PDB file of C-alpha atoms and ligand atoms in Angstrom:
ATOM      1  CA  UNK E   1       2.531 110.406 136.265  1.00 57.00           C
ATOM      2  CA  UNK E   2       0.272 107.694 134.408  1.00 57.00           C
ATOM      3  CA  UNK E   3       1.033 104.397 134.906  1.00 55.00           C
ATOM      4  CA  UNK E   4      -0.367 101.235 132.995  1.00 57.00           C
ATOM      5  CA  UNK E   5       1.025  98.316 133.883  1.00 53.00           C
ATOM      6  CA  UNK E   6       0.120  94.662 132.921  1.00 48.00           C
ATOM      7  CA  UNK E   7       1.895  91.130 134.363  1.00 45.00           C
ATOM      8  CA  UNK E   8       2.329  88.028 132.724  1.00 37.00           C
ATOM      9  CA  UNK E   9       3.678  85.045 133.765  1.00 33.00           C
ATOM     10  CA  UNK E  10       7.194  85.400 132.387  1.00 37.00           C
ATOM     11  CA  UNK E  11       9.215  84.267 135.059  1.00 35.00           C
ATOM     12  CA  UNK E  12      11.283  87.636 135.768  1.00 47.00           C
ATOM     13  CA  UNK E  13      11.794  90.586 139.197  1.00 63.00           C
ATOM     14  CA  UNK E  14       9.403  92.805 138.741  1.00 86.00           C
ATOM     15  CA  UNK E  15       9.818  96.512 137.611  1.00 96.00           C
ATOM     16  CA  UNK E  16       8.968  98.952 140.426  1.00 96.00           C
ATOM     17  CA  UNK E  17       7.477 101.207 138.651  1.00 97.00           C
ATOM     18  CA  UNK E  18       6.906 103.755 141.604  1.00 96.00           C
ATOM     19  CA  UNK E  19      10.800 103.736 142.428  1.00 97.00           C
ATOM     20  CA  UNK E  20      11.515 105.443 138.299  1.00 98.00           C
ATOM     21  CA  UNK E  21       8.444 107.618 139.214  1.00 97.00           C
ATOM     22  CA  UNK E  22      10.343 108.995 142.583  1.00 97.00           C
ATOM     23  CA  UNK E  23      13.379 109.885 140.516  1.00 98.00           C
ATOM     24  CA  UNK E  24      11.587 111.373 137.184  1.00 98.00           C
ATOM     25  CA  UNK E  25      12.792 115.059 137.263  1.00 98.00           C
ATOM     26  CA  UNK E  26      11.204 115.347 133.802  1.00 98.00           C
ATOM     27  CA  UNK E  27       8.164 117.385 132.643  1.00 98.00           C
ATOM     28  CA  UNK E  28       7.731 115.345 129.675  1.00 98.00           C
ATOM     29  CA  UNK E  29       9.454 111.919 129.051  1.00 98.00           C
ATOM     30  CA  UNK E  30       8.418 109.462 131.205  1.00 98.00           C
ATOM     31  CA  UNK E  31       5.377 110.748 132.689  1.00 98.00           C
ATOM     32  CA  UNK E  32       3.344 108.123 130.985  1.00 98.00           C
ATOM     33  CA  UNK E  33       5.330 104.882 131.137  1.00 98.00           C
ATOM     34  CA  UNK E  34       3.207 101.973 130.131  1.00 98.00           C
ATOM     35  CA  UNK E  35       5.186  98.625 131.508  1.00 98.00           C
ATOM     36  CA  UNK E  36       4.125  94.899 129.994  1.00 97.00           C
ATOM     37  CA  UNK E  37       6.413  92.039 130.920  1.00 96.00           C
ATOM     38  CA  UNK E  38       6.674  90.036 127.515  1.00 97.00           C
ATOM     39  CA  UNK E  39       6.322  92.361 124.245  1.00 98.00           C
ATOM     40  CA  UNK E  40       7.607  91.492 120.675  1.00 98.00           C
ATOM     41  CA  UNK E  41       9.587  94.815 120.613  1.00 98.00           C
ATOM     42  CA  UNK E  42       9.020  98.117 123.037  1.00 98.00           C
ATOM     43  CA  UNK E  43       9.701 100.043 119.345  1.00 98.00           C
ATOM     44  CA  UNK E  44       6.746  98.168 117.669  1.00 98.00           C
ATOM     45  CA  UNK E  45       5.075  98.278 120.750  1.00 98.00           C
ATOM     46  CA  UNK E  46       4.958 101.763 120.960  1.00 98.00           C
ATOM     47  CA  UNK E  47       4.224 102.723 117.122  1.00 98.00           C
ATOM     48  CA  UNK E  48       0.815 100.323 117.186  1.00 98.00           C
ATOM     49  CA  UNK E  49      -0.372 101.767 120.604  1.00 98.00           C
ATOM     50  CA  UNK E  50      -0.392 105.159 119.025  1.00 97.00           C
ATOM     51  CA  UNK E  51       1.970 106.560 122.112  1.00 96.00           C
ATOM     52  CA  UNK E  52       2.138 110.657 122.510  1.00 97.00           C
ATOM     53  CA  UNK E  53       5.591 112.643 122.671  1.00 98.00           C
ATOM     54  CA  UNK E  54       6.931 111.632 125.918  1.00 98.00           C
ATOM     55  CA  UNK E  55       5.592 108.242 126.576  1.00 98.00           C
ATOM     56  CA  UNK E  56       7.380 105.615 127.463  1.00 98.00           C
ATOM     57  CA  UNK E  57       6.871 101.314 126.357  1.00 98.00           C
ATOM     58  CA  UNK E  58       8.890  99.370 129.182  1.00 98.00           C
ATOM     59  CA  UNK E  59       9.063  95.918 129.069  1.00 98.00           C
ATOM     60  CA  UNK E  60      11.074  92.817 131.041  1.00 97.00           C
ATOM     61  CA  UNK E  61      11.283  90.797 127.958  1.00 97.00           C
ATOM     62  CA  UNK E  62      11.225  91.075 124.002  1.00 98.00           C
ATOM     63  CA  UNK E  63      10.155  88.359 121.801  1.00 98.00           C
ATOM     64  CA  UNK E  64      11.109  90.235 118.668  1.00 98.00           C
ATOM     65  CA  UNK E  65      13.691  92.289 120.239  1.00 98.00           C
ATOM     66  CA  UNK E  66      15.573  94.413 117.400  1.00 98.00           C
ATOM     67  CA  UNK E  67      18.531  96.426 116.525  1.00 97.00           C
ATOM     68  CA  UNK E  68      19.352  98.000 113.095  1.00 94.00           C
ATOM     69  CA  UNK E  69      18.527  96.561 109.534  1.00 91.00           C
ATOM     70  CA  UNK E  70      16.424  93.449 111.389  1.00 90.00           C
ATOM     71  CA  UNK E  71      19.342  92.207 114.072  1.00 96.00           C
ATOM     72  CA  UNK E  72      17.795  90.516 116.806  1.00 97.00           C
ATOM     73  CA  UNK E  73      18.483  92.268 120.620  1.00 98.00           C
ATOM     74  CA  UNK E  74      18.612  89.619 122.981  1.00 97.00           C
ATOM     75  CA  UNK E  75      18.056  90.067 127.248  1.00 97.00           C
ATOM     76  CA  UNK E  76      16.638  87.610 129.288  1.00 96.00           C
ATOM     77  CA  UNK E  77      13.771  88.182 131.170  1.00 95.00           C
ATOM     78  CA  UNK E  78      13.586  90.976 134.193  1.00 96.00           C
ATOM     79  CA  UNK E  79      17.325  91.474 134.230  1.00 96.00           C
ATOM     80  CA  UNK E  80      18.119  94.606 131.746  1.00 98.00           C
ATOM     81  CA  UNK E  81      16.294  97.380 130.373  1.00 98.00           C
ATOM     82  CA  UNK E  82      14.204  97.481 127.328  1.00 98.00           C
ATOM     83  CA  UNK E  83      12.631 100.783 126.497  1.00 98.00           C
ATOM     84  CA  UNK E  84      11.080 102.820 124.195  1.00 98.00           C
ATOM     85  CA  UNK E  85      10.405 106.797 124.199  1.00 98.00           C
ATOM     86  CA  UNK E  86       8.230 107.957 121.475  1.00 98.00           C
ATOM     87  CA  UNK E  87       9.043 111.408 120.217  1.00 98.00           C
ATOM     88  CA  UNK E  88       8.569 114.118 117.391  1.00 96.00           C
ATOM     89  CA  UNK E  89      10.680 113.310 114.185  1.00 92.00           C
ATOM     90  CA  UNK E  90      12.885 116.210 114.026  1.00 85.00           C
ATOM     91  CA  UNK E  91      12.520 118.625 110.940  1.00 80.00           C
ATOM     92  CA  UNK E  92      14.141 118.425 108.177  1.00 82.00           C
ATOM     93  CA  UNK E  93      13.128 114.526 107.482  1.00 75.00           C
ATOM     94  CA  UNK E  94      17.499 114.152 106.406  1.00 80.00           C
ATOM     95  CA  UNK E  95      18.261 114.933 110.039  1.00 87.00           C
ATOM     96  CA  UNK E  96      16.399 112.188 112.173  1.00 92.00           C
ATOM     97  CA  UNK E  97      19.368 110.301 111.860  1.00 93.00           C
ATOM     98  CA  UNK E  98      20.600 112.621 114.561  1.00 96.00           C
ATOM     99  CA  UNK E  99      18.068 111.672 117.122  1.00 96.00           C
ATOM    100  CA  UNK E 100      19.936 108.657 117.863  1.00 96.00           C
ATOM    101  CA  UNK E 101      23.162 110.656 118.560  1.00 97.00           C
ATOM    102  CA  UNK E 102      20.851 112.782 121.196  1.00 98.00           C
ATOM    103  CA  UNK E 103      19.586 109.878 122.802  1.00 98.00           C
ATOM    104  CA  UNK E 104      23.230 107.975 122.723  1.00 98.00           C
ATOM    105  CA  UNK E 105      24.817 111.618 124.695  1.00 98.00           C
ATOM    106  CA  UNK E 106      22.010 111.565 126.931  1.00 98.00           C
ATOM    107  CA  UNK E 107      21.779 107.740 127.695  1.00 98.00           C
ATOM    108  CA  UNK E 108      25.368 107.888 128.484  1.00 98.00           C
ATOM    109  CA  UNK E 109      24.834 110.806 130.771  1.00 98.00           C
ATOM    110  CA  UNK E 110      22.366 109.044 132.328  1.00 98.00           C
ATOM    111  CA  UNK E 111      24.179 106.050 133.360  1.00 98.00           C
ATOM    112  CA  UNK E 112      27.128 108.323 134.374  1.00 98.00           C
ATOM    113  CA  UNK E 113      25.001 109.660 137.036  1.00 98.00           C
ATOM    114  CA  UNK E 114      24.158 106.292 138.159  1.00 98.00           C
ATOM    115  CA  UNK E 115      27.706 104.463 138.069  1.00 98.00           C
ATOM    116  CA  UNK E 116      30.134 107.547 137.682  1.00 98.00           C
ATOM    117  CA  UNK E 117      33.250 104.907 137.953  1.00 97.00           C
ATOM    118  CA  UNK E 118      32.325 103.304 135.089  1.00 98.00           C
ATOM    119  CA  UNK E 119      33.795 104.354 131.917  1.00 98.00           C
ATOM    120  CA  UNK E 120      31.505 104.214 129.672  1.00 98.00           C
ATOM    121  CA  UNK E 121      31.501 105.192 126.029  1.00 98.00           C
ATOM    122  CA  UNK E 122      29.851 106.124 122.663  1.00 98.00           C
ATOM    123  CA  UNK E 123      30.659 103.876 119.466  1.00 97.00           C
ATOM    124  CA  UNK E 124      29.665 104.937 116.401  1.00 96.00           C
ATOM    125  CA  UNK E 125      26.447 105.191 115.135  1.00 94.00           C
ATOM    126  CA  UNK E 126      24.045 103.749 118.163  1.00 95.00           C
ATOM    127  CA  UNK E 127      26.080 101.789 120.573  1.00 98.00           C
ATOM    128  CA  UNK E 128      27.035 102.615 124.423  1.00 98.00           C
ATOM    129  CA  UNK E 129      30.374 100.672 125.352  1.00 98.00           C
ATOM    130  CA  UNK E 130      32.315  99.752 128.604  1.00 98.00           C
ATOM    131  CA  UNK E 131      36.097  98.655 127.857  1.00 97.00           C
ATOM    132  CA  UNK E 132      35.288  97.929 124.565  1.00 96.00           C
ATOM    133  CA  UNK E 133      32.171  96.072 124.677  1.00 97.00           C
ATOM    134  CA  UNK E 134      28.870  96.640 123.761  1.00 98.00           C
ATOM    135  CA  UNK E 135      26.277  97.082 127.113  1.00 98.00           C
ATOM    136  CA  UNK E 136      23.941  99.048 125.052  1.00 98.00           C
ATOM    137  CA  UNK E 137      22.206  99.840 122.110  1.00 98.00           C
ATOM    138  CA  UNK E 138      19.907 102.364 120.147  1.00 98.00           C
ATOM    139  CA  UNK E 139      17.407 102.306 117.626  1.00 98.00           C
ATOM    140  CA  UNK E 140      15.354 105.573 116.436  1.00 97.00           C
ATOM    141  CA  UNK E 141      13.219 104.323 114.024  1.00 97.00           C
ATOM    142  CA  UNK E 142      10.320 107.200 112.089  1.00 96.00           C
ATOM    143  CA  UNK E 143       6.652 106.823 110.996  1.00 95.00           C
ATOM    144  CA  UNK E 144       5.489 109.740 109.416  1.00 90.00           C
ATOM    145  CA  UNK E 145       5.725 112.539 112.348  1.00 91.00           C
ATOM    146  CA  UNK E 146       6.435 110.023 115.254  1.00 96.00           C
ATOM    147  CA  UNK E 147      10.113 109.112 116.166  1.00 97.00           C
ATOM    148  CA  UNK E 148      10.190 106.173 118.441  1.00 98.00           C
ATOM    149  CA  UNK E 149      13.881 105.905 120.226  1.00 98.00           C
ATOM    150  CA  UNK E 150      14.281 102.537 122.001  1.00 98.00           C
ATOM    151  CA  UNK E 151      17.433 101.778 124.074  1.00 98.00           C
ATOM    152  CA  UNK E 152      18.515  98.612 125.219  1.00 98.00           C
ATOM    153  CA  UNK E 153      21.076  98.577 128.316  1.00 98.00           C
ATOM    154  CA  UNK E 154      22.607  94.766 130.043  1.00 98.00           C
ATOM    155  CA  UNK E 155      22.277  96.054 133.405  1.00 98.00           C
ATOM    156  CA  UNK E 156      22.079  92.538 135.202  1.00 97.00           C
ATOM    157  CA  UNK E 157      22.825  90.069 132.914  1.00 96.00           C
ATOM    158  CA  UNK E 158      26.238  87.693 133.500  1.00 94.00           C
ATOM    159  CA  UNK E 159      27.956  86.496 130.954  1.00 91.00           C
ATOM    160  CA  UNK E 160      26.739  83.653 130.351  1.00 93.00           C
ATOM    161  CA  UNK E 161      23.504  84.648 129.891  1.00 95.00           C
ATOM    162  CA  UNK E 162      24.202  85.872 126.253  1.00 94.00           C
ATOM    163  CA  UNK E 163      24.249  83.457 123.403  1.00 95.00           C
ATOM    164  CA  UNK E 164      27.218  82.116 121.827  1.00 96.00           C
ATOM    165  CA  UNK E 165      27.372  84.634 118.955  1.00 95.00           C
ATOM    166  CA  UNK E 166      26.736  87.691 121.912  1.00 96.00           C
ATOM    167  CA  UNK E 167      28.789  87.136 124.408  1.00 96.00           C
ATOM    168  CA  UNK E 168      32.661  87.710 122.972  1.00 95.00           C
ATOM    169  CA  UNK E 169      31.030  91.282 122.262  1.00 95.00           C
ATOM    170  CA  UNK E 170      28.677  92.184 125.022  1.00 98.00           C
ATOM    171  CA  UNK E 171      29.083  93.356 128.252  1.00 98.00           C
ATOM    172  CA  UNK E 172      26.480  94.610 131.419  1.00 98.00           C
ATOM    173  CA  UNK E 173      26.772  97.161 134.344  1.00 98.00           C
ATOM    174  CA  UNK E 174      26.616  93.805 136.505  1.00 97.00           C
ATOM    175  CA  UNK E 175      29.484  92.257 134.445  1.00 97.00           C
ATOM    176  CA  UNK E 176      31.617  94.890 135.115  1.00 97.00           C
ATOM    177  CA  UNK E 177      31.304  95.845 138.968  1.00 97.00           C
ATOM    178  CA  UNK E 178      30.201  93.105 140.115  1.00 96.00           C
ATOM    179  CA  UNK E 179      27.108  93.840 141.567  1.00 95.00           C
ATOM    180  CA  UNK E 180      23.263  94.407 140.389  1.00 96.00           C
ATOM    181  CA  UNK E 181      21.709  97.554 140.159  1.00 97.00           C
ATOM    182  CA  UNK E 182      18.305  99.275 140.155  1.00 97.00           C
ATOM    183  CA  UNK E 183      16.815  99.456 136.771  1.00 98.00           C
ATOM    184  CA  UNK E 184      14.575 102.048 137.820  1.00 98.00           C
ATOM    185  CA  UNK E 185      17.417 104.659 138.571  1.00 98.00           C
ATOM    186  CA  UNK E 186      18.707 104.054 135.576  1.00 98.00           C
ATOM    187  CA  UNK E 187      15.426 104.263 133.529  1.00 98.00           C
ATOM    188  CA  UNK E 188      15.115 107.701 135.437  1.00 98.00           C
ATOM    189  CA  UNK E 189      18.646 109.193 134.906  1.00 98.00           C
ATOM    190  CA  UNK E 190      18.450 108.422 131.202  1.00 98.00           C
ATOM    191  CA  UNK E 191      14.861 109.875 130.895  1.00 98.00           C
ATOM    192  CA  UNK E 192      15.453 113.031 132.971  1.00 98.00           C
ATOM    193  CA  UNK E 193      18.688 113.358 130.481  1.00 98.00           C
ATOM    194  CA  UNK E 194      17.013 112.990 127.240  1.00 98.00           C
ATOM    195  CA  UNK E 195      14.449 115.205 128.244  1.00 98.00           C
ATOM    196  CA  UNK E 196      17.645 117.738 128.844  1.00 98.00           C
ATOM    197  CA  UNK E 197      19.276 117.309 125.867  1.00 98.00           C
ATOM    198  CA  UNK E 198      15.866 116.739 123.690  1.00 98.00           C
ATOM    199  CA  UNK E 199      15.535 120.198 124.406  1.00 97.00           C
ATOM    200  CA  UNK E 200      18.935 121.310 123.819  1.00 97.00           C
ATOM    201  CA  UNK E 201      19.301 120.034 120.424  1.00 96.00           C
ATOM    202  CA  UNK E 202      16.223 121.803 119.807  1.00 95.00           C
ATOM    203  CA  UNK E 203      16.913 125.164 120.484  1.00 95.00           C
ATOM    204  CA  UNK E 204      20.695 125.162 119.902  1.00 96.00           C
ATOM    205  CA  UNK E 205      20.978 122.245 117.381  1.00 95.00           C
ATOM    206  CA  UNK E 206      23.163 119.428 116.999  1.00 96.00           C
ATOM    207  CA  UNK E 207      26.186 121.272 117.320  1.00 97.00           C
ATOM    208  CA  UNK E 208      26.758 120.624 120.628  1.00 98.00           C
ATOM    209  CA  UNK E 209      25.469 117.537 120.805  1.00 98.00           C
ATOM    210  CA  UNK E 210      28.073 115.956 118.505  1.00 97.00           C
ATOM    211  CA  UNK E 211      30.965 118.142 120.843  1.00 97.00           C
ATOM    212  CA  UNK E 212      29.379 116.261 123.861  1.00 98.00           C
ATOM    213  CA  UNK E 213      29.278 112.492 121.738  1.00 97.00           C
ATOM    214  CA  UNK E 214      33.024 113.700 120.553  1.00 96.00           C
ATOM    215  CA  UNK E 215      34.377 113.533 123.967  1.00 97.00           C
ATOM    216  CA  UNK E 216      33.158 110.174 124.779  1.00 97.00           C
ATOM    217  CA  UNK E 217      34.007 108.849 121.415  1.00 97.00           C
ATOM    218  CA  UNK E 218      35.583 105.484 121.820  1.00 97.00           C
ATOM    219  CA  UNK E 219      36.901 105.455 118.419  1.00 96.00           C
ATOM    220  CA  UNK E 220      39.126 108.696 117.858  1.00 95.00           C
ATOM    221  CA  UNK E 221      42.680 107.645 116.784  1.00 96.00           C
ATOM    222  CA  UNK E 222      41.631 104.026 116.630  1.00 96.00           C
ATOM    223  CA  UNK E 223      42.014 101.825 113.536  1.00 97.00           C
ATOM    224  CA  UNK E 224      38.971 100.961 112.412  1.00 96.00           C
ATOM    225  CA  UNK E 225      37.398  98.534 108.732  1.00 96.00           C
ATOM    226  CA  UNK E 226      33.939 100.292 107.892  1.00 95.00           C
ATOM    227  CA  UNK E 227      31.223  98.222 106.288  1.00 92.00           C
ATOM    228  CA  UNK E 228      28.776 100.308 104.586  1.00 82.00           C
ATOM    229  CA  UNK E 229      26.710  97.674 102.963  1.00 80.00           C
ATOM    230  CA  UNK E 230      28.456  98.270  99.341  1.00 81.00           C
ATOM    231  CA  UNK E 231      32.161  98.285 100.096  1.00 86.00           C
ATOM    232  CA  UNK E 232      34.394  97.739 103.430  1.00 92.00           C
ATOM    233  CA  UNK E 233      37.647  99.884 103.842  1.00 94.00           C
ATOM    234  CA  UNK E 234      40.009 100.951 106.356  1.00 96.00           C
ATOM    235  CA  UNK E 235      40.894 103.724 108.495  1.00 97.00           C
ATOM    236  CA  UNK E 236      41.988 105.470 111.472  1.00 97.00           C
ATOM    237  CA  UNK E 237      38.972 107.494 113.211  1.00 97.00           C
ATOM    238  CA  UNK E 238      39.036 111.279 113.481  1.00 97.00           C
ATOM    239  CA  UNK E 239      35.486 111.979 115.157  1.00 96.00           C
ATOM    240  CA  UNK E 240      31.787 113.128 114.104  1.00 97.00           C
ATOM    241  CA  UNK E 241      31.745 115.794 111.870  1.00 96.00           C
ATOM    242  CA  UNK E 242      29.444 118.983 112.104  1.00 96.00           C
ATOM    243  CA  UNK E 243      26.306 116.976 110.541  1.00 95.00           C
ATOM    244  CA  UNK E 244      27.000 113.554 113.015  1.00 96.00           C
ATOM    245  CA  UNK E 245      28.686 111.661 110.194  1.00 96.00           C
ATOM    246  CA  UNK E 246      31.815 109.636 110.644  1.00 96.00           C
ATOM    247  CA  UNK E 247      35.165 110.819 109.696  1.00 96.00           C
ATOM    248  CA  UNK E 248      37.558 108.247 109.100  1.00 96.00           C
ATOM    249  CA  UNK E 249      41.042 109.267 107.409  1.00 97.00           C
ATOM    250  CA  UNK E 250      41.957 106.330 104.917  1.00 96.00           C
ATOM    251  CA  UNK E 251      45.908 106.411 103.679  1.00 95.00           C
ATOM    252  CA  UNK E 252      45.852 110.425 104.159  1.00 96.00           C
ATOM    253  CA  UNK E 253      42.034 111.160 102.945  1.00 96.00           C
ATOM    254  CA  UNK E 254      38.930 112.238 104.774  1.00 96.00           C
ATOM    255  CA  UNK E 255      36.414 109.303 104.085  1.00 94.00           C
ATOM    256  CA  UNK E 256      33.147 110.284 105.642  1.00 94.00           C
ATOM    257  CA  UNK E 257      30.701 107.219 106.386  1.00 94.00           C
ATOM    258  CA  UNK E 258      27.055 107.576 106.431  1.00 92.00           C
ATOM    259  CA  UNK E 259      25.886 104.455 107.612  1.00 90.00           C
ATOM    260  CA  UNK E 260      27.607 100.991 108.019  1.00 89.00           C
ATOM    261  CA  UNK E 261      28.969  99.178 110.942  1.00 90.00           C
ATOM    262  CA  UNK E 262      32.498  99.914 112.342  1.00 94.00           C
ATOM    263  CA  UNK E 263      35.268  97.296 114.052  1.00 93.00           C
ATOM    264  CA  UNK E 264      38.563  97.842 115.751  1.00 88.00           C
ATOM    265  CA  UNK E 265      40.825  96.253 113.790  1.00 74.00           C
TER     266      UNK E 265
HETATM  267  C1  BT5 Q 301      21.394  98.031 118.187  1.00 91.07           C
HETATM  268  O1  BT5 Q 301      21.347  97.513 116.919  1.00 91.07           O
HETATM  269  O2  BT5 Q 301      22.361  98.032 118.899  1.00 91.07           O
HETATM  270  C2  BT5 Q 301      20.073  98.602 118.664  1.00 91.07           C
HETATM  271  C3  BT5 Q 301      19.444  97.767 119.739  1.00 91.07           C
HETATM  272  C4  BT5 Q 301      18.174  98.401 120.238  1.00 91.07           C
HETATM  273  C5  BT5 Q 301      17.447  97.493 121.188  1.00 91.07           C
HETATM  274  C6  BT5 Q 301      16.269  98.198 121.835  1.00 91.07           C
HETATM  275  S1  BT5 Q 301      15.591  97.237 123.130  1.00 91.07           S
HETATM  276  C7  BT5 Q 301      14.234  98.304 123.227  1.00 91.07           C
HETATM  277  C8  BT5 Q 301      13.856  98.660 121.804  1.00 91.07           C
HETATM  278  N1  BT5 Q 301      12.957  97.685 121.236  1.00 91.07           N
HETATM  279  C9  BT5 Q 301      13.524  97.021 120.221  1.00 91.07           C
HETATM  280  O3  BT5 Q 301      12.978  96.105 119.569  1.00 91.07           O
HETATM  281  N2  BT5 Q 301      14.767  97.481 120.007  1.00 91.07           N
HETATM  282  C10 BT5 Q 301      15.104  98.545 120.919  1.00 91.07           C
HETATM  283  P1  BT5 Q 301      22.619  96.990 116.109  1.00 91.07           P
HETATM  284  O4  BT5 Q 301      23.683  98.026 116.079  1.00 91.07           O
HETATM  285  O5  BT5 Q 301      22.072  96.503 114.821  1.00 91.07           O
HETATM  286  O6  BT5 Q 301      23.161  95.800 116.960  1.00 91.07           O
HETATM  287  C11 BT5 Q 301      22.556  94.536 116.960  1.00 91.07           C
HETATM  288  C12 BT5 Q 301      23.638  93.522 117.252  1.00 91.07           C
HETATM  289  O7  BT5 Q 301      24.060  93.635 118.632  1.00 91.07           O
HETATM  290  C13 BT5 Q 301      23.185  92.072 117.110  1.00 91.07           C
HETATM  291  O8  BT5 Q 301      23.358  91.626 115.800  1.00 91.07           O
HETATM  292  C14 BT5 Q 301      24.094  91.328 118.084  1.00 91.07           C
HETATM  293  O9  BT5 Q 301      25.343  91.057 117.493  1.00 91.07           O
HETATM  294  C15 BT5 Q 301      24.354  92.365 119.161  1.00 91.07           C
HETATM  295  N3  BT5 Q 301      23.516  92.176 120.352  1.00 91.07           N
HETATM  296  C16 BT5 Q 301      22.273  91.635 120.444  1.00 91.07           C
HETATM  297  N4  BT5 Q 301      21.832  91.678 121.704  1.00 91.07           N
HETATM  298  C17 BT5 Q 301      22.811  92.281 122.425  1.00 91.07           C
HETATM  299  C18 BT5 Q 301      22.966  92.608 123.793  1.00 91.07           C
HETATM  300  N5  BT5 Q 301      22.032  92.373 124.707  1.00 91.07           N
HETATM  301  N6  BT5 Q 301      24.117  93.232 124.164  1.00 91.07           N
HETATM  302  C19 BT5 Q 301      25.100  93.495 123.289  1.00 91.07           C
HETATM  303  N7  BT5 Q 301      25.030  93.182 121.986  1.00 91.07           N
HETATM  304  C20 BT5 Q 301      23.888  92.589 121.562  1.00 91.07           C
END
């Protein structure tokens, strides 16, 4: 395993590096992990260094921190994880949307192994839940050949750590048991479970991939308003279809949603 590591003076607990080393079961993922404490983004970060399939940009704390269509990720310093794993961009070029549904199955599977008691969940397209509330997030974004997934997970952060406009919406591992945990675990679990089901959806597809992200779908029976950008509408959530789209059944209709962001109503 290669690491790289370089400290600033951001004022945050530092990443053991060693410790996600000792429980990396992977062949692949993670057995480069380069580790800065301040980046602007781990995604950005990772698409200007040029990274190979399988390395990993780790950070304690974004500057430019983002989630879909420019939406700022927030985490203060050395409490959460921020982390980017820079892949292939699945072929055809139409599917890479389904990366992020691998890498929301396996980061969920990951964390499962870590905190088994806690339930958490899948929302709809890129976000991992616990009782309703967002604790993590995904963003696969594509260059040319190189996919770059980056994950965001509150592991450590209280409550009132998040800004005003977070916080009714967010949740962390710490919020919910009460106790901090070991980032590096975590880190591990989730990168020895991509690597899993990286190589899964490879060979078999996404088919059961989306039976896997089914089951932990938070939003199946739920009502639901859809915002796709051009029009909002409501609807009462039947699952992923066979491709990874939404299915959401509006006054008797299948409405399948491509991209938007869904609510509870
Ligand atoms: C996401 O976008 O949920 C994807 C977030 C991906 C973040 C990771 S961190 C490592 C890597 N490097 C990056 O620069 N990004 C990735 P989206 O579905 O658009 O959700 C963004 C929205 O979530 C924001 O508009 C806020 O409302 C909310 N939010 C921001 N920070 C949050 C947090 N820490 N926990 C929960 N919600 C948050």
């Amino acid at each position: 395993m290669t690491i790289t590591s370089r400290l600033g003076n951001v004022n945050s607990s530092p990443m053991d590096l060693d410790r996600i080393k000792k429980s990396l079961k992977t062949l692949l993922f993670g057995q480069t992990i380069h580790f800065d404490s301040s980046v602007d983004s781990t995604n950005e970060w990772a698409f200007r260094a040029g990274g190979m399939r399988g390395e990993v940009f780790l950070a304690d704390f974004q500057t430019g921190g983002r989630g879909r269509l420019g939406r700022p990720w927030e985490s203060p310093a050395g409490k959460n994880i921020l982390l980017s794993v820079v892949d292939t961009t699945p072929a055809p070029p139409g599917k890479f949307f389904q990366l992020s549904l691998v890498a929301g199955v396996a980061f969920l599977e990951g964390l499962k192994k870590i905190a088994p008691q806690t339930p958490f969940k899948l929302k709809w397209p890129n976000d991992i839940l616990i009782n309703g509330k967002k604790c993590g997030g995904i963003l696969a974004e594509t260059r040319e050949l190189t996919a770059v997934v980056g994950i965001g997970i509150n592991v450590n952060t209280s409550p009132d750590e998040f800004s005003a406009t977070v916080a009714p919406l967010a949740t962390s591992l710490k919020s919910v048991t009460g106790k901090d945990w070991g980032r590096e675990e975590i880190i591990a679990a989730c990168l020895n479970a991509y690597e899993a089901w990286r190589e899964r959806f490879r060979k078999e597809g996404i088919k059961p991939v989306i039976a896997a992200w089914n089951e932990h779908n938070d939003l199946i029976g739920k009502k639901v308003k859809v915002e796709d950008g051009k029009s909002s509408f409501s609807g009462t959530v039947e699952g992923l279809d066979a491709e990874g789209f939404l299915v959401v059944n509006v006054n008797g209709e299948k409405q399948t949603v491509i991209s938007g962001d869904v609510t509870c109503c």
